[in-house]
CSV table of C-alpha atoms in Angstrom, one decimal:
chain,number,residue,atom,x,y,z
O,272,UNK,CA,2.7,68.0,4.1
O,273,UNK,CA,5.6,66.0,3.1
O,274,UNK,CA,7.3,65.2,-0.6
O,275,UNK,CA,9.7,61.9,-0.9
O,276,UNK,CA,11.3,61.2,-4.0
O,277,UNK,CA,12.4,57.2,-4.1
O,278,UNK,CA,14.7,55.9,-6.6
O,279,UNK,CA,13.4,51.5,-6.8
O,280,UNK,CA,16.3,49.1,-8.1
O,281,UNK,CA,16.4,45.7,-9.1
O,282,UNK,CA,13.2,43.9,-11.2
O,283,UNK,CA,10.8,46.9,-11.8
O,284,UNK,CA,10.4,47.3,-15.0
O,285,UNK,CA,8.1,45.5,-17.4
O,286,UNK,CA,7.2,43.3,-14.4
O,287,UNK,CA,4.1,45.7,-13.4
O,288,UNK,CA,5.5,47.6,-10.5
O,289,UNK,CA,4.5,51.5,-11.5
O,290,UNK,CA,1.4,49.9,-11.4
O,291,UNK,CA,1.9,48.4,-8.2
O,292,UNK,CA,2.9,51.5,-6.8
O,293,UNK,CA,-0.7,53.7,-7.7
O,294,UNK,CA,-2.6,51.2,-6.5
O,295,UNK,CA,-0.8,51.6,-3.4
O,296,UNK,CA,-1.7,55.3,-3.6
O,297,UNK,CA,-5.9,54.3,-3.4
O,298,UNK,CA,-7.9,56.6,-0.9
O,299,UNK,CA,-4.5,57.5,0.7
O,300,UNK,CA,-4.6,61.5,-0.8
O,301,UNK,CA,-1.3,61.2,-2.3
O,302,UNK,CA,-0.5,63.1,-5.5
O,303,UNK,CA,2.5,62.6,-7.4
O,304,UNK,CA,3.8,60.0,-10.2
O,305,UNK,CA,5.9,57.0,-10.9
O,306,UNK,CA,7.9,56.4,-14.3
O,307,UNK,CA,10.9,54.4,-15.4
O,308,UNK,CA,14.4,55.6,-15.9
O,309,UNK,CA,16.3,54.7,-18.7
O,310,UNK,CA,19.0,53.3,-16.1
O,311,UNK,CA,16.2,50.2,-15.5
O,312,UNK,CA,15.1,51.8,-12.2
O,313,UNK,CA,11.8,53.2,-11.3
O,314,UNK,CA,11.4,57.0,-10.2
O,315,UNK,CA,8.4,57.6,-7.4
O,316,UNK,CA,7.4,61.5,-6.3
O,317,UNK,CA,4.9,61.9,-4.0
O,318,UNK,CA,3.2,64.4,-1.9
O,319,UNK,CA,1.0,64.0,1.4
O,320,UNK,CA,1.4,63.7,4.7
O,321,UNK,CA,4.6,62.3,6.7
O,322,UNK,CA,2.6,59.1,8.4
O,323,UNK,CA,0.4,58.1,5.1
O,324,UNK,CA,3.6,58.3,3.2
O,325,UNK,CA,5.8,56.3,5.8
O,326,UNK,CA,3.2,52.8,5.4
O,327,UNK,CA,3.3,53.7,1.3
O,328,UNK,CA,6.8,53.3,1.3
O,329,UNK,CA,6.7,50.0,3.5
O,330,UNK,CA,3.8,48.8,0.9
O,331,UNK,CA,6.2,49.4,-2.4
O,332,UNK,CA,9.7,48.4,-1.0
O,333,UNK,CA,8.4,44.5,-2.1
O,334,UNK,CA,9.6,41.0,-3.5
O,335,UNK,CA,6.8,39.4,-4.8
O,336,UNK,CA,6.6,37.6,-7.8
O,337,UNK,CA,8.1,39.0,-10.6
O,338,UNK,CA,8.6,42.3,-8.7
O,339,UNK,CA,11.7,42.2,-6.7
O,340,UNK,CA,13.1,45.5,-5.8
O,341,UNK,CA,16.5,45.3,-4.5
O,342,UNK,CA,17.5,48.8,-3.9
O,343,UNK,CA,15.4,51.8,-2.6
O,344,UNK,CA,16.9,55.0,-1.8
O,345,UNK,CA,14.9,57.7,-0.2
O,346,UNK,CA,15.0,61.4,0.2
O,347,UNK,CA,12.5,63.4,1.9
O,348,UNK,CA,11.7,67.2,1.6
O,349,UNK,CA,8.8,69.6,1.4
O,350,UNK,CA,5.3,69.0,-0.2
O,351,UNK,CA,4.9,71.7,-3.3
O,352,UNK,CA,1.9,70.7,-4.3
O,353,UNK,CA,2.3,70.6,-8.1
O,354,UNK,CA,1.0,67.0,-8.3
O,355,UNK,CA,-3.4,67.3,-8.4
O,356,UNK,CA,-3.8,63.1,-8.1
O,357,UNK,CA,-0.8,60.2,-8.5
O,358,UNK,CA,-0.4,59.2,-12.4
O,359,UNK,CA,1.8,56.8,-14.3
O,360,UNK,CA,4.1,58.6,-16.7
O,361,UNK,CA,4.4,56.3,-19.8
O,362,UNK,CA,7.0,56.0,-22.1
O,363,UNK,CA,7.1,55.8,-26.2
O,364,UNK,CA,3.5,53.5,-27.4
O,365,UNK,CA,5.9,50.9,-28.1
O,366,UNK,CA,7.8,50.1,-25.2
O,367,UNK,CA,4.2,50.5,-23.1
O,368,UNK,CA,3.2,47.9,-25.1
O,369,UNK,CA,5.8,45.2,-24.6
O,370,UNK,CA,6.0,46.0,-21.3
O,371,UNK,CA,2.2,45.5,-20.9
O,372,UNK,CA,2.8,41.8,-22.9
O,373,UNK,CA,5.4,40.8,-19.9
O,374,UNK,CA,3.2,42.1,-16.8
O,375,UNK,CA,0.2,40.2,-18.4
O,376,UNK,CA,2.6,37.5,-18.9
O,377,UNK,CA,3.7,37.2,-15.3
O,378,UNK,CA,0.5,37.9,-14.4
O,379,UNK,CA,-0.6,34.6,-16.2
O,380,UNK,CA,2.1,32.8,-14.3
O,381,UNK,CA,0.9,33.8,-10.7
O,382,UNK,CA,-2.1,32.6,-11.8
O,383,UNK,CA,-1.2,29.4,-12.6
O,384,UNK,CA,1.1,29.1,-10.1
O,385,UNK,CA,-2.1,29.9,-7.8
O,386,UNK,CA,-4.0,27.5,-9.2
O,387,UNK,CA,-1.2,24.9,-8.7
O,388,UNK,CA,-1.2,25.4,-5.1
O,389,UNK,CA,-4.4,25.6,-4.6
O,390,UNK,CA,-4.7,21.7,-6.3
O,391,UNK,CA,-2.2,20.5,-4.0
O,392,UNK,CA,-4.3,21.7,-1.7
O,393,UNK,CA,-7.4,20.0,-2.9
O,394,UNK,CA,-5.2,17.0,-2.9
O,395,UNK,CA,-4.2,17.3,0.9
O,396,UNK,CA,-7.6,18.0,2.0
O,397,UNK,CA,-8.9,15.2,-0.3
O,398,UNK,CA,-6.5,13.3,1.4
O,399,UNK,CA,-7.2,13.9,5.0
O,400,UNK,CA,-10.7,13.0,4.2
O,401,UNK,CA,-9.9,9.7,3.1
O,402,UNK,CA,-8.2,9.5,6.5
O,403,UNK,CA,-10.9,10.3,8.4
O,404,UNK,CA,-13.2,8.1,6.2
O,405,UNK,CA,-11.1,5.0,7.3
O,406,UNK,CA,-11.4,6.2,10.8
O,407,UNK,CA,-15.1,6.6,10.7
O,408,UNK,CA,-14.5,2.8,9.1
O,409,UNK,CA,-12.4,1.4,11.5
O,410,UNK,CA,-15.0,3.3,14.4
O,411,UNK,CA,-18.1,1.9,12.7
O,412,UNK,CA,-15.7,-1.5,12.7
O,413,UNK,CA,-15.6,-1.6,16.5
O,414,UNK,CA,-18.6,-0.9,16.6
O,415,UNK,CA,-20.1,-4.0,14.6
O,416,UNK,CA,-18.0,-5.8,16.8
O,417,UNK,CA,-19.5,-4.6,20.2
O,418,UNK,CA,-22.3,-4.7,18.7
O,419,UNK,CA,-21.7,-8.6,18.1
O,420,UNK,CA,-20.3,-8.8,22.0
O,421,UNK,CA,-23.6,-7.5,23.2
O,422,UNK,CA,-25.6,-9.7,21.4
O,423,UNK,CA,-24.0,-12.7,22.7
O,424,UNK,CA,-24.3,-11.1,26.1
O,425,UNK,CA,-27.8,-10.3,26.1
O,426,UNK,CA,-27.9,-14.1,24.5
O,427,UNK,CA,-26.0,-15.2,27.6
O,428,UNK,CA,-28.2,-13.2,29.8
O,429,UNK,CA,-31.5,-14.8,28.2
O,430,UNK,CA,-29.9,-18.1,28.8
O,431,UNK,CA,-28.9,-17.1,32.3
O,432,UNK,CA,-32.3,-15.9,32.8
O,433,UNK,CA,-34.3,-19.0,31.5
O,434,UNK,CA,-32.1,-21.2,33.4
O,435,UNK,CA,-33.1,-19.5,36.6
O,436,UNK,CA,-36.7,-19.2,36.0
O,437,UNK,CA,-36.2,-23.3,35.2
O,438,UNK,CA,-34.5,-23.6,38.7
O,439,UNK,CA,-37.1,-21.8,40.5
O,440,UNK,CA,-40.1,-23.9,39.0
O,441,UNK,CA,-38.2,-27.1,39.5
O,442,UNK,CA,-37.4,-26.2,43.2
O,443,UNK,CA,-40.8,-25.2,43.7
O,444,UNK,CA,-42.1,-28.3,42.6
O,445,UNK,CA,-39.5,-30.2,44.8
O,446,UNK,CA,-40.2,-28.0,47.6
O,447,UNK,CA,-44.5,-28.3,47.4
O,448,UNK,CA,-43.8,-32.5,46.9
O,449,UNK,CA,-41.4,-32.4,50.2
O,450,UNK,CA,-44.2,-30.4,51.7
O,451,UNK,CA,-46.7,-32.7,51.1
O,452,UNK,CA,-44.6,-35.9,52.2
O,453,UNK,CA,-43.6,-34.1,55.8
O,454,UNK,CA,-47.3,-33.0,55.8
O,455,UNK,CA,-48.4,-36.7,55.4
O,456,UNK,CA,-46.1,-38.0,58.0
O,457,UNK,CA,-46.7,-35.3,60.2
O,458,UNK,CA,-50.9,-36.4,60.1
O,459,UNK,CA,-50.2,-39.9,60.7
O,460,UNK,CA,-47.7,-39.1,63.8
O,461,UNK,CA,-50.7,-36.8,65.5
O,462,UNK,CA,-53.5,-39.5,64.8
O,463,UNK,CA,-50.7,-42.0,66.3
O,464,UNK,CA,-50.3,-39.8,69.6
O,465,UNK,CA,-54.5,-39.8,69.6
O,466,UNK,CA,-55.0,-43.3,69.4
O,467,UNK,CA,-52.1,-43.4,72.3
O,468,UNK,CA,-54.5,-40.8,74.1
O,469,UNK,CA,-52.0,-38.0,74.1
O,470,UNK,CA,-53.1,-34.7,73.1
O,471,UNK,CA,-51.6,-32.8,70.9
């Protein structure tokens, strides 16, 4: 087991941060504390072993909104195990309570500034919807006007169509009346060879 003692500089008071810093501590079995210093840094003691406390140090050396810590010194020795869970040690009633005023106050501004990006957002997805609205448009366009092409083809192909059918039934009219001439002639030339007495 492990102690490290970590002095935090830069904005960590009144911006929330000891409280930052024992949530980081959930179902991690760390003991300890975190307080402020009258200097404006932030004192953190805690107690557990070497590899839990190594990713709880990476999780409260932060800069997120309106926690920026700019310094963090560390110093590591052995675990005495004076600490039974990880606590915040508050100040006088007064100062806890301004203090509380300006976390809930930056709170209030993440979540504004949240709700901000998530209505540009909106916007940007409302946005490529339209898009793809006047694509499915322009799509559905194209396809009225295929649509209109194959209609006048299919029109072509019915005239097409008729106009062959008429072809056929006027050649096979032609055809049956040139029949029927050849067939004439072709009596009266055999009944001519007869009446000559040739055979045919």
């Amino acid at each position: 087991m492990k102690r490290v003692t970590i002095i935090a500089g830069g904005d960590v008071q009144a911006v929330g941060y000891r409280e930052y810093v024992r949530k980081a501590t959930f179902r991690r079995e760390i003991t300890g504390y975190v307080k402020n210093l009258e200097s404006g840094d932030v004192e953190i003691v805690a107690e557990g072993k070497e590899e839990v406390l190594k990713k709880f140090l990476a999780d409260i050396n932060i800069t997120e909104y309106p926690i920026d810590v700019r310094t963090f010194s560390v110093s590591w020795g052995t675990a005495i195990s004076e600490y039974k869970k990880f606590e915040i040690i508050r100040g006088n009633k007064e100062d806890e309570l301004f203090e509380r005023i300006d976390v809930a106050g930056a709170l209030l501004y993440r979540v504004v500034e949240n709700t901000s990006l998530s209505l540009v957002k909106q916007d940007q997805m409302l946005e490529k919807q339209d898009q793809m609205l006047d694509k499915q448009n322009q799509m559905l366009d194209k396809q009225d006007v295929m649509s209109g092409k194959n209609d006048s083809f299919i029109s072509v192909q019915k005239e097409t169509l008729d106009e062959i059918k008429g072809f056929r039934k006027d050649s096979a009219n032609y055809l049956e009346t040139e029949f029927t001439e050849i067939k004439k002639k072709l009596t009266a030339i055999e009944n001519a060879l007869i009446r000559e007495g040739i055979s045919v």
